[in-house]
XYZ file of C-alpha atoms in Angstrom:
675
model
C 36.186 -6.636 -63.058
C 38.007 -9.918 -63.635
C 36.574 -12.847 -65.564
C 37.882 -16.474 -65.977
C 36.282 -18.096 -69.016
C 36.942 -21.730 -70.387
C 38.173 -21.674 -73.980
C 35.978 -23.687 -76.267
C 34.950 -23.315 -79.882
C 31.905 -24.414 -81.747
C 34.272 -25.694 -84.335
C 35.086 -28.497 -81.927
C 32.022 -30.226 -83.256
C 34.015 -30.866 -86.355
C 36.570 -32.930 -84.506
C 36.443 -36.406 -85.767
C 35.872 -39.100 -83.272
C 36.363 -42.566 -84.295
C 33.076 -44.354 -84.529
C 34.430 -46.882 -82.155
C 35.193 -44.438 -79.306
C 33.430 -45.112 -75.969
C 31.949 -41.957 -74.250
C 31.446 -41.724 -70.439
C 30.012 -39.157 -67.939
C 32.341 -36.330 -67.099
C 34.323 -36.769 -63.904
C 34.910 -33.899 -61.392
C 38.578 -34.096 -60.685
C 38.722 -31.089 -58.353
C 35.719 -30.083 -56.303
C 35.005 -26.425 -55.399
C 36.165 -25.596 -51.868
C 34.014 -23.825 -49.208
C 35.331 -20.431 -48.259
C 34.704 -17.711 -45.636
C 34.766 -14.250 -47.056
C 34.738 -10.744 -45.528
C 31.869 -8.627 -46.719
C 33.075 -6.542 -49.711
C 36.090 -8.710 -50.526
C 36.306 -10.859 -53.780
C 35.610 -14.576 -53.776
C 36.255 -17.446 -56.280
C 35.141 -21.082 -56.774
C 36.970 -23.455 -59.204
C 36.181 -26.873 -60.621
C 38.274 -29.266 -62.769
C 36.468 -31.947 -64.900
C 37.587 -34.729 -67.295
C 36.292 -37.821 -69.136
C 38.728 -40.690 -68.665
C 37.034 -42.765 -71.359
C 37.916 -40.353 -74.091
C 40.767 -41.550 -76.300
C 41.325 -38.085 -77.538
C 42.872 -35.988 -74.820
C 41.599 -32.862 -76.426
C 38.038 -33.904 -75.723
C 38.115 -32.128 -72.393
C 37.927 -28.847 -74.240
C 34.366 -29.622 -75.183
C 32.838 -29.288 -71.719
C 30.343 -26.576 -70.699
C 29.956 -25.328 -67.099
C 26.876 -23.936 -65.318
C 27.010 -22.751 -61.675
C 24.178 -23.022 -59.167
C 23.580 -21.199 -55.890
C 21.334 -22.946 -53.394
C 20.167 -25.277 -56.203
C 19.239 -22.545 -58.661
C 21.167 -21.780 -61.851
C 22.952 -18.483 -61.704
C 22.160 -16.042 -64.484
C 24.853 -14.472 -66.551
C 25.699 -11.312 -64.676
C 28.104 -8.503 -65.436
C 30.168 -9.202 -62.341
C 30.593 -12.944 -62.704
C 30.451 -15.521 -65.483
C 28.522 -18.619 -64.521
C 29.402 -20.444 -67.712
C 33.073 -20.826 -66.838
C 34.902 -23.434 -64.790
C 35.865 -20.676 -62.385
C 33.258 -18.452 -60.581
C 34.735 -15.138 -59.438
C 33.308 -11.891 -58.011
C 35.231 -8.716 -57.130
C 32.979 -7.391 -54.335
C 31.043 -9.767 -52.122
C 27.580 -8.834 -50.938
C 25.333 -10.208 -48.146
C 23.162 -11.944 -50.768
C 26.155 -13.906 -52.092
C 26.230 -16.186 -49.064
C 25.031 -19.731 -49.863
C 25.974 -23.178 -51.269
C 27.511 -23.254 -54.731
C 27.694 -26.219 -57.187
C 28.966 -26.552 -60.757
C 27.170 -28.662 -63.426
C 29.612 -29.975 -66.046
C 28.218 -31.076 -69.426
C 30.061 -32.654 -72.395
C 29.160 -32.330 -76.023
C 27.092 -35.492 -75.858
C 24.869 -34.089 -73.127
C 26.323 -36.156 -70.354
C 26.369 -34.355 -66.944
C 28.363 -34.274 -63.753
C 27.519 -32.090 -60.719
C 30.157 -31.011 -58.264
C 29.852 -31.173 -54.529
C 28.457 -28.105 -52.789
C 30.856 -25.433 -51.609
C 29.612 -22.989 -48.983
C 30.322 -19.303 -49.170
C 30.111 -17.724 -45.704
C 30.019 -13.898 -45.498
C 31.618 -12.375 -42.429
C 31.076 -8.802 -41.327
C 33.209 -6.367 -39.507
C 31.372 -5.156 -36.331
C 28.521 -2.806 -37.182
C 27.652 -0.312 -34.415
C 23.904 0.310 -34.235
C 23.856 2.494 -31.097
C 26.647 4.986 -30.484
C 27.738 6.138 -27.008
C 26.187 9.475 -26.016
C 27.899 12.543 -24.635
C 27.162 13.288 -20.961
C 27.191 16.305 -18.682
C 27.158 15.234 -15.010
C 27.932 16.556 -11.622
C 31.106 15.686 -9.815
C 30.763 12.517 -7.763
C 28.185 11.052 -10.149
C 28.329 7.589 -11.689
C 28.442 7.571 -15.497
C 27.905 4.826 -18.065
C 28.716 4.783 -21.787
C 27.085 2.059 -23.862
C 27.581 0.822 -27.417
C 25.285 -1.590 -29.271
C 26.459 -3.758 -32.227
C 24.393 -5.688 -34.744
C 24.398 -9.177 -33.253
C 22.509 -10.575 -36.259
C 25.690 -10.371 -38.395
C 28.341 -13.072 -38.024
C 30.755 -13.571 -36.511
C 29.411 -12.475 -33.092
C 32.452 -13.093 -30.928
C 32.813 -9.365 -30.231
C 35.476 -7.882 -28.020
C 35.640 -4.290 -26.850
C 38.244 -1.786 -25.800
C 37.155 1.562 -24.389
C 39.435 4.562 -24.750
C 39.658 8.048 -23.247
C 41.086 10.577 -25.678
C 42.572 7.670 -27.707
C 44.185 5.863 -24.751
C 43.031 2.420 -23.671
C 41.190 2.185 -20.341
C 41.688 -0.642 -17.854
C 39.371 -1.810 -15.063
C 40.774 -0.814 -11.674
C 38.092 -2.320 -9.425
C 37.244 1.078 -7.940
C 36.737 3.806 -10.488
C 36.594 2.084 -13.895
C 34.560 -1.014 -14.724
C 33.624 -2.631 -18.064
C 36.549 -1.296 -20.061
C 36.360 -4.483 -22.200
C 32.575 -4.766 -22.404
C 30.009 -2.890 -24.368
C 29.123 -0.807 -21.268
C 31.737 1.320 -19.524
C 30.984 2.469 -15.974
C 32.793 5.317 -14.229
C 32.227 5.692 -10.492
C 32.448 8.986 -8.591
C 33.692 11.031 -11.518
C 35.832 14.131 -11.126
C 37.084 16.814 -13.465
C 40.024 14.490 -14.301
C 37.571 12.170 -16.059
C 36.522 14.746 -18.624
C 37.347 13.923 -22.271
C 36.218 11.951 -25.349
C 35.177 8.337 -24.797
C 35.082 5.824 -27.672
C 35.201 2.057 -28.002
C 37.020 -0.253 -30.454
C 34.956 -3.288 -31.384
C 36.646 -6.482 -32.690
C 35.520 -9.875 -33.973
C 37.031 -12.654 -36.129
C 36.237 -10.666 -39.253
C 38.481 -7.913 -37.939
C 41.419 -10.327 -37.773
C 40.673 -11.707 -41.229
C 40.289 -8.329 -42.854
C 43.081 -6.930 -44.871
C 43.688 -3.970 -42.530
C 42.938 -5.668 -39.227
C 41.479 -2.408 -37.946
C 38.575 -2.504 -35.415
C 35.273 -0.769 -35.822
C 35.517 2.471 -33.852
C 32.476 4.128 -32.252
C 31.718 7.817 -32.289
C 33.452 9.827 -29.588
C 31.187 10.734 -26.627
C 32.224 13.779 -24.624
C 32.078 13.681 -20.804
C 31.739 17.019 -19.059
C 32.013 16.928 -15.249
C 30.463 19.887 -13.420
C 31.841 20.081 -9.873
C 29.003 20.927 -7.453
C 29.387 23.906 -5.131
C 31.636 23.563 -2.109
C 31.156 26.046 0.712
C 34.452 27.183 2.191
C 33.051 30.003 4.346
C 29.783 29.428 6.245
C 27.471 32.300 7.297
C 27.877 33.419 10.925
C 25.242 33.930 13.628
C 24.095 37.499 14.238
C 22.968 39.128 17.495
C 21.697 42.685 17.032
C 19.115 45.134 18.291
C 15.821 45.439 16.470
C 16.167 47.802 13.500
C 19.895 47.187 12.926
C 21.507 46.052 9.627
C 22.354 42.352 9.272
C 24.402 40.658 6.507
C 24.831 36.885 6.143
C 27.749 35.905 3.858
C 29.134 32.692 2.370
C 31.954 31.762 -0.060
C 32.204 29.029 -2.718
C 35.466 27.045 -3.032
C 37.736 27.444 -6.075
C 37.137 23.867 -7.295
C 33.481 24.607 -7.942
C 32.559 24.779 -11.634
C 31.241 28.282 -12.139
C 31.008 29.270 -15.779
C 28.526 31.044 -17.975
C 27.379 27.638 -19.182
C 27.102 26.124 -15.699
C 26.626 29.053 -13.271
C 26.158 28.747 -9.517
C 22.799 30.030 -8.245
C 21.828 30.916 -4.665
C 18.626 30.741 -2.634
C 18.464 31.948 0.977
C 16.007 30.354 3.355
C 14.600 31.299 6.747
C 13.518 28.412 8.964
C 13.740 26.127 5.927
C 11.399 28.233 3.736
C 12.658 30.027 0.632
C 12.826 33.806 0.956
C 10.968 35.490 -1.881
C 13.418 37.608 -3.875
C 10.556 39.967 -4.717
C 10.671 41.103 -1.102
C 14.451 41.156 -0.837
C 16.621 41.116 -3.957
C 19.579 39.714 -2.030
C 17.677 36.473 -1.365
C 19.348 35.006 -4.500
C 22.829 36.430 -3.930
C 25.800 34.893 -2.161
C 25.266 37.550 0.581
C 21.858 38.166 2.183
C 21.184 41.595 3.688
C 18.502 42.896 6.066
C 18.663 46.679 6.105
C 16.616 47.055 9.329
C 16.041 43.660 10.963
C 12.742 43.194 12.800
C 11.469 40.536 15.188
C 9.638 38.865 12.289
C 13.087 38.236 10.730
C 14.294 36.181 13.693
C 15.153 32.585 12.858
C 17.610 30.188 11.271
C 19.136 31.228 7.923
C 20.643 28.874 5.365
C 21.617 29.270 1.726
C 21.383 26.636 -1.010
C 24.162 26.943 -3.619
C 23.369 25.009 -6.794
C 24.763 24.354 -10.257
C 24.312 21.643 -12.860
C 26.484 19.325 -10.802
C 24.424 19.469 -7.638
C 23.461 21.540 -4.650
C 24.816 22.156 -1.170
C 23.139 23.758 1.845
C 25.100 25.874 4.262
C 25.148 25.398 7.997
C 22.406 27.433 9.707
C 23.175 30.951 10.886
C 20.931 32.163 13.709
C 19.558 35.691 13.929
C 18.855 36.730 17.541
C 17.908 40.075 19.036
C 19.126 41.861 22.140
C 16.443 43.164 24.523
C 15.049 46.409 23.123
C 12.585 49.038 24.414
C 10.374 49.997 21.475
C 8.393 52.856 23.052
C 8.581 55.350 25.929
C 5.211 55.912 27.693
C 4.457 59.406 29.013
C 4.436 60.339 32.698
C 1.138 59.738 34.547
C -1.019 61.556 37.103
C -3.604 59.118 38.467
C -6.295 59.461 41.143
C -5.885 57.391 44.268
C -8.286 54.517 44.605
C -8.088 53.568 40.915
C -6.026 51.104 38.910
C -3.040 52.127 36.834
C -1.226 50.067 34.206
C 2.420 50.625 33.381
C 3.702 49.013 30.170
C 6.592 49.243 27.718
C 6.798 47.947 24.172
C 9.609 45.403 24.190
C 11.355 43.218 21.618
C 14.116 40.646 21.726
C 14.770 36.938 21.447
C 12.661 34.892 23.849
C 12.627 34.116 26.647
C 12.659 37.664 27.951
C 12.871 38.227 31.689
C 11.441 41.369 33.285
C 11.859 43.186 36.590
C 10.016 46.378 37.531
C 11.827 48.880 39.695
C 10.399 51.705 41.812
C 12.793 54.559 42.488
C 15.625 52.164 41.492
C 14.603 49.297 43.795
C 13.224 45.983 42.435
C 9.538 45.430 43.135
C 9.031 41.839 44.393
C 6.799 39.698 42.182
C 6.527 42.183 39.295
C 8.180 40.236 36.464
C 6.016 41.000 33.415
C 6.400 43.641 30.721
C 3.264 45.341 32.070
C 2.149 46.042 35.632
C -1.371 46.863 36.777
C -1.818 47.923 40.388
C -4.153 49.892 42.589
C -3.110 53.418 43.388
C -3.630 53.734 47.130
C -1.833 56.806 48.390
C 0.842 59.396 47.710
C 3.569 56.972 48.814
C 3.311 55.461 45.335
C 4.365 58.684 43.642
C 7.788 58.167 42.061
C 9.849 56.823 39.106
C 9.044 53.406 37.622
C 11.464 51.584 35.259
C 11.539 48.151 33.583
C 14.739 46.069 33.472
C 14.893 43.430 30.675
C 17.335 40.588 29.938
C 17.340 37.469 27.738
C 20.793 35.973 28.260
C 22.127 37.792 25.192
C 22.075 41.253 26.734
C 20.139 43.581 29.011
C 18.483 46.997 28.919
C 16.639 49.291 31.338
C 13.839 51.615 30.261
C 13.685 55.305 30.826
C 11.580 56.151 33.934
C 7.823 56.724 33.994
C 6.965 59.387 36.606
C 3.696 58.574 38.419
C 1.881 61.211 40.516
C -0.922 59.939 42.808
C -3.960 62.287 43.057
C -6.505 62.167 45.938
C -9.842 60.358 45.357
C -13.253 60.975 47.080
C -15.841 59.215 44.922
C -17.800 56.520 46.798
C -18.217 53.036 45.322
C -21.578 51.552 44.306
C -23.127 48.204 45.230
C -25.873 46.004 43.777
C -27.543 42.813 45.032
C -28.183 40.459 42.106
C -29.630 37.426 43.934
C -32.041 36.618 45.564
C -34.896 38.969 44.748
C -36.488 40.963 47.515
C -39.044 38.898 49.485
C -37.627 35.599 48.247
C -38.661 32.490 50.135
C -35.589 30.497 51.096
C -35.763 26.815 51.992
C -32.065 26.200 52.714
C -30.744 26.784 56.216
C -27.779 28.718 54.752
C -28.855 31.871 52.931
C -26.599 33.064 50.079
C -26.671 36.643 48.799
C -24.675 37.627 45.690
C -23.946 40.980 44.118
C -21.475 43.326 42.432
C -19.586 46.430 43.493
C -17.686 48.997 41.445
C -15.466 51.977 42.065
C -13.487 54.405 39.958
C -10.463 53.017 41.736
C -10.686 49.732 43.524
C -13.332 48.228 45.833
C -11.530 47.345 49.029
C -14.275 45.261 50.710
C -18.003 44.537 50.899
C -19.492 44.570 54.427
C -22.914 43.297 55.576
C -25.209 42.935 58.624
C -27.953 40.406 59.434
C -31.336 41.338 61.003
C -30.946 43.669 63.980
C -27.535 42.360 64.990
C -24.630 44.723 65.557
C -21.959 42.449 64.058
C -20.487 43.529 60.717
C -19.189 40.792 58.397
C -16.989 40.877 55.272
C -18.250 39.205 52.098
C -16.108 37.008 49.860
C -14.791 38.931 46.844
C -15.175 42.592 45.970
C -16.306 43.403 42.435
C -18.254 40.126 42.476
C -19.078 39.225 46.055
C -20.869 36.516 48.057
C -22.306 36.657 51.583
C -23.524 33.513 53.415
C -25.326 33.378 56.765
C -27.581 30.930 58.673
C -31.228 31.909 58.225
C -33.750 32.049 61.055
C -37.326 30.932 60.495
C -39.384 33.811 59.226
C -38.196 37.082 57.735
C -34.429 37.794 57.558
C -33.171 41.344 56.923
C -29.872 41.673 54.987
C -27.921 44.980 54.566
C -24.660 45.391 52.586
C -22.373 48.270 51.531
C -19.035 48.615 49.681
C -15.903 50.420 50.924
C -12.962 51.649 48.807
C -9.357 52.006 49.875
C -9.889 55.511 51.144
C -12.836 54.586 53.343
C -15.442 55.978 50.958
C -18.613 53.989 51.567
C -21.469 53.226 49.186
C -25.162 53.496 49.990
C -26.779 50.435 51.551
C -28.304 47.614 49.555
C -30.993 45.587 51.383
C -33.012 42.407 50.993
C -35.891 40.767 52.912
C -35.658 37.012 52.704
C -38.269 34.669 54.176
C -36.664 31.485 55.442
C -39.102 28.568 55.411
C -38.862 25.012 56.732
C -40.729 22.266 54.836
C -42.740 19.673 56.800
C -44.855 16.684 55.782
C -48.678 16.814 55.792
C -51.066 13.859 56.074
C -54.549 13.949 54.471
C -57.137 11.418 55.675
C -60.840 10.894 54.933
C -63.816 9.211 56.578
C -66.604 8.097 54.271
C -66.820 8.250 50.525
C -65.462 11.433 48.893
C -62.566 13.172 47.120
C -59.929 15.561 48.516
C -58.244 18.198 46.278
C -55.513 20.716 47.179
C -53.554 23.596 45.655
C -50.165 21.905 46.130
C -48.386 18.906 44.584
C -45.273 18.574 46.681
C -45.004 16.097 49.518
C -43.709 18.624 52.076
C -45.127 22.106 52.656
C -43.573 25.263 54.013
C -44.355 25.868 57.678
C -46.243 29.143 58.102
C -47.409 29.345 54.471
C -51.147 29.447 53.647
C -52.564 26.485 51.654
C -56.084 25.432 50.548
C -57.707 21.969 50.579
C -61.275 20.944 49.563
C -63.513 17.906 50.166
C -66.469 16.641 48.075
C -68.597 13.551 48.804
C -69.343 10.823 46.262
C -71.900 7.961 45.851
C -74.546 9.514 48.133
C -72.068 10.899 50.671
C -71.868 14.605 51.491
C -69.082 16.606 53.155
C -69.565 16.822 56.888
C -66.584 18.559 58.487
C -62.780 18.684 58.870
C -60.943 17.314 61.855
C -57.219 17.482 62.694
C -54.517 15.631 64.547
C -53.316 16.400 68.039
C -50.907 19.047 66.688
C -53.685 21.137 65.217
C -56.342 22.445 67.671
C -59.823 21.989 66.217
C -60.602 25.600 67.032
C -58.386 26.553 64.083
C -60.580 24.662 61.627
C -63.857 25.455 59.970
C -66.385 22.947 58.729
C -66.543 24.461 55.246
C -65.850 22.110 52.385
C -62.904 24.338 51.317
C -60.419 24.875 54.114
C -57.643 27.531 54.250
C -54.938 26.889 56.804
C -51.391 27.868 57.794
C -48.928 24.994 57.556
C -47.657 23.640 60.855
C -45.215 20.891 61.687
C -46.496 17.325 61.256
C -50.034 18.422 60.351
C -52.824 15.828 59.828
C -56.167 16.795 58.260
C -59.184 14.478 57.909
C -62.184 15.161 55.673
C -65.361 13.576 57.078
C -68.103 12.573 54.630
C -71.648 11.662 55.816
C -73.887 9.121 54.098
C -76.968 11.115 53.052
C -78.738 8.446 50.972
C -81.440 6.161 52.609
C -81.513 2.480 51.719
C -84.346 0.817 49.765
C -86.410 -2.254 50.685
C -88.894 -4.520 48.948
C -90.956 -7.600 49.903
C -91.270 -10.563 47.621
C -94.609 -12.068 48.966
C -97.839 -10.974 50.716
C -99.346 -12.020 54.050
C -101.480 -15.139 53.711
C -105.303 -14.469 53.716
C -108.420 -16.615 54.289
C -108.619 -19.765 56.375
C -105.323 -20.939 57.756
C -104.598 -24.330 59.093
C -101.157 -23.187 60.260
C -100.609 -19.783 61.923
C -96.858 -19.572 61.076
C -95.749 -17.608 57.976
C -92.348 -16.551 56.436
C -92.000 -13.270 54.568
C -88.915 -12.370 52.527
C -87.573 -9.585 50.301
C -84.547 -7.501 49.256
C -82.822 -4.334 50.521
C -80.109 -2.100 48.969
C -77.922 0.897 49.932
C -75.155 3.106 48.376
C -72.776 1.954 51.106
C -74.124 -1.140 52.883
C -77.364 -2.359 54.559
C -76.737 -2.748 58.281
C -80.041 -4.464 59.253
C -83.629 -5.133 58.202
C -86.265 -4.555 60.951
C -89.868 -5.896 60.926
C -92.988 -5.715 63.166
C -96.267 -7.703 63.277
C -99.447 -6.205 64.659
C -97.689 -3.377 66.522
C -95.492 -5.785 68.338
C -91.834 -5.146 69.021
C -89.397 -4.510 66.144
C -87.411 -7.554 65.353
C -84.349 -8.049 63.161
C -84.854 -10.062 60.024
C -82.459 -12.726 58.938
C -80.041 -11.326 56.261
C -79.747 -7.831 54.840
C -79.617 -7.450 51.088
C -81.749 -10.640 50.965
C -83.797 -10.955 54.140
C -86.313 -13.360 55.710
C -88.816 -12.637 58.520
C -90.765 -15.415 60.334
C -94.181 -14.439 61.957
C -97.095 -16.155 63.723
C -100.421 -14.881 62.401
C -103.483 -14.291 64.582
C -107.153 -14.589 63.753
C -108.413 -11.454 62.305
C -106.525 -8.611 60.717
C -102.700 -9.010 60.594
C -100.486 -5.950 59.862
C -96.790 -6.510 58.829
C -94.278 -3.628 58.702
C -90.615 -3.763 57.489
C -87.727 -1.217 56.800
C -83.943 -1.297 56.083
C -81.288 0.622 57.991
C -77.692 1.508 56.761
C -74.523 1.780 58.839
C -74.974 5.466 59.538
C -78.575 5.022 60.767
C -80.341 6.128 57.616
C -83.705 4.288 57.335
C -85.605 3.349 54.273
C -89.324 3.942 53.992
C -91.456 1.384 55.889
C -93.333 -1.171 53.822
C -96.721 -2.257 55.311
C -98.686 -5.410 54.441
C -102.217 -6.121 55.814
C -104.257 -9.374 55.579
C -107.237 -11.028 57.444
C -106.893 -14.676 58.388
C -108.974 -17.210 60.387
C -107.489 -20.283 61.959
C -109.591 -23.465 61.509
C -109.496 -26.825 63.138
C -109.205 -30.005 61.153
C -112.501 -31.288 59.740
C -114.024 -27.847 59.345
C -113.538 -26.074 56.076
C -114.440 -22.427 55.939
C -113.302 -20.182 53.168
C -113.591 -16.408 53.551
C -112.797 -14.107 50.683
């Protein structure tokens, strides 16, 4: 450590000064100068002071010096001496930055303070974040980044990236940011592998003694080249059960090491194949020992390493037409159905053609064939020819022997039931027929006719015929191919025609019947009843012109057979007599006027037709009014007898009311009273 110390002695106090000397404040002759210092380097401030008023030149040796930093006196420290005219420090520190002043004092206590001198501490670039090593796949974009402490001055940083110690330069395509804190590499290859570092500069670098930049840690770049397929798997066309191998090859530029191995995954129709079911599913070659139809599809393999993955072109697995079973020869009875079938496999679409004794059978283009065995002409060799555009195959022959058949078919009528009443002009009969071979036809006859008709269908059949009014007799039987005939199935069906009926009534009463429909079946028996109301009683039934009265009875309940356009009328007779009453009596005693009016009331359950009255056995006269009536009479001297009754519309008469009174006519002037 260096120290600069001003030489002064306490003995200077003994220097004689003439009592007439004039003392003045010290004068700073040389001010301290601001400096910029690199962190860690030494720094020094100097000051020169004098007192021009002193007559003794040696008086300048009696000054004392105290240094301040940022206005505060510096303590005496081991590494610098603040009491000297020169302030020096070997190793600068961040805390040394600030404004320095020197206070000069003479022996008389007079002071002078220097101007401030600024100490600025510069720093070489300090890297706070180092670039990181990278492992990437070929073709990737890579960035390396360095971070410096921007809080330390100076901050005018410049950068220079290097690969393995050689400077990098932006090329506008592959390298960018070679002179920035972030380096970008585009579409890297194996040629870009190496150690990447960056040199960081600022003004402190240029001012430093060595001029060396701050160098980052080296970051390693490892480029793993993704797989490249140089040999794609081929399509395979085989028969079911044959061995199939799909193979592929990886190019020599692919990175394939223990550290970055290439792995494989085979797929069928885009779905990973489970290696538990086939160990070769994760090999470069995929093997099917005995390929089956379930294995058909599109096969690809995904080759992958740390650098990336690549999928092969699809390889298709197709199958040639294959016969998977050989049915035995057949002996089948005539009149029955036989089915010929082969188990087949192969890539769809498969096309089929049956052959009989080597000749194609028209229309038989399925892998199975069901047909009716009719006669011995069908005995022979049957084969199936198959193609799918990839290949073709013909089956071994099936030998069919046709046996004779004598069993008759059976027949059943399911609808309508026996004795059904049919209201439609067209009668439909349905049924079923079965046979151990094949039902050839269902035949039927109607009533006593000799014509034989063929029903629609066989196993499920339908017969339709126009019905005749009344009972229709239907007979059907089934016939097989050999003429065997079933027993007959029969039905009796009554065909009815509906017709309207009209019900009328005369008088007061109700009509009830055992039907609700508006039209009734002609020829069917029905029942109708009549009952009188409000004093009426049933009388008899009458009919229209279409129904002779001789067919009717007069009973209240009538049973009849329906005929076309039938009209029935229930006749009700009024059995209740009316009632009558008089409201006054015949006058009695002496009369000065022989005329008299009698009145009263009459009532009936239907209506009062007339009120009749009689005086003294005279003729019956009709009163005025009915329900309220008036009768005018001329009385005679002596006994007068008045009779009155009411009559309804049907001729029913009420009881006759009789009034009797004795009267005497008098002339004016004579007064005779007889009681």
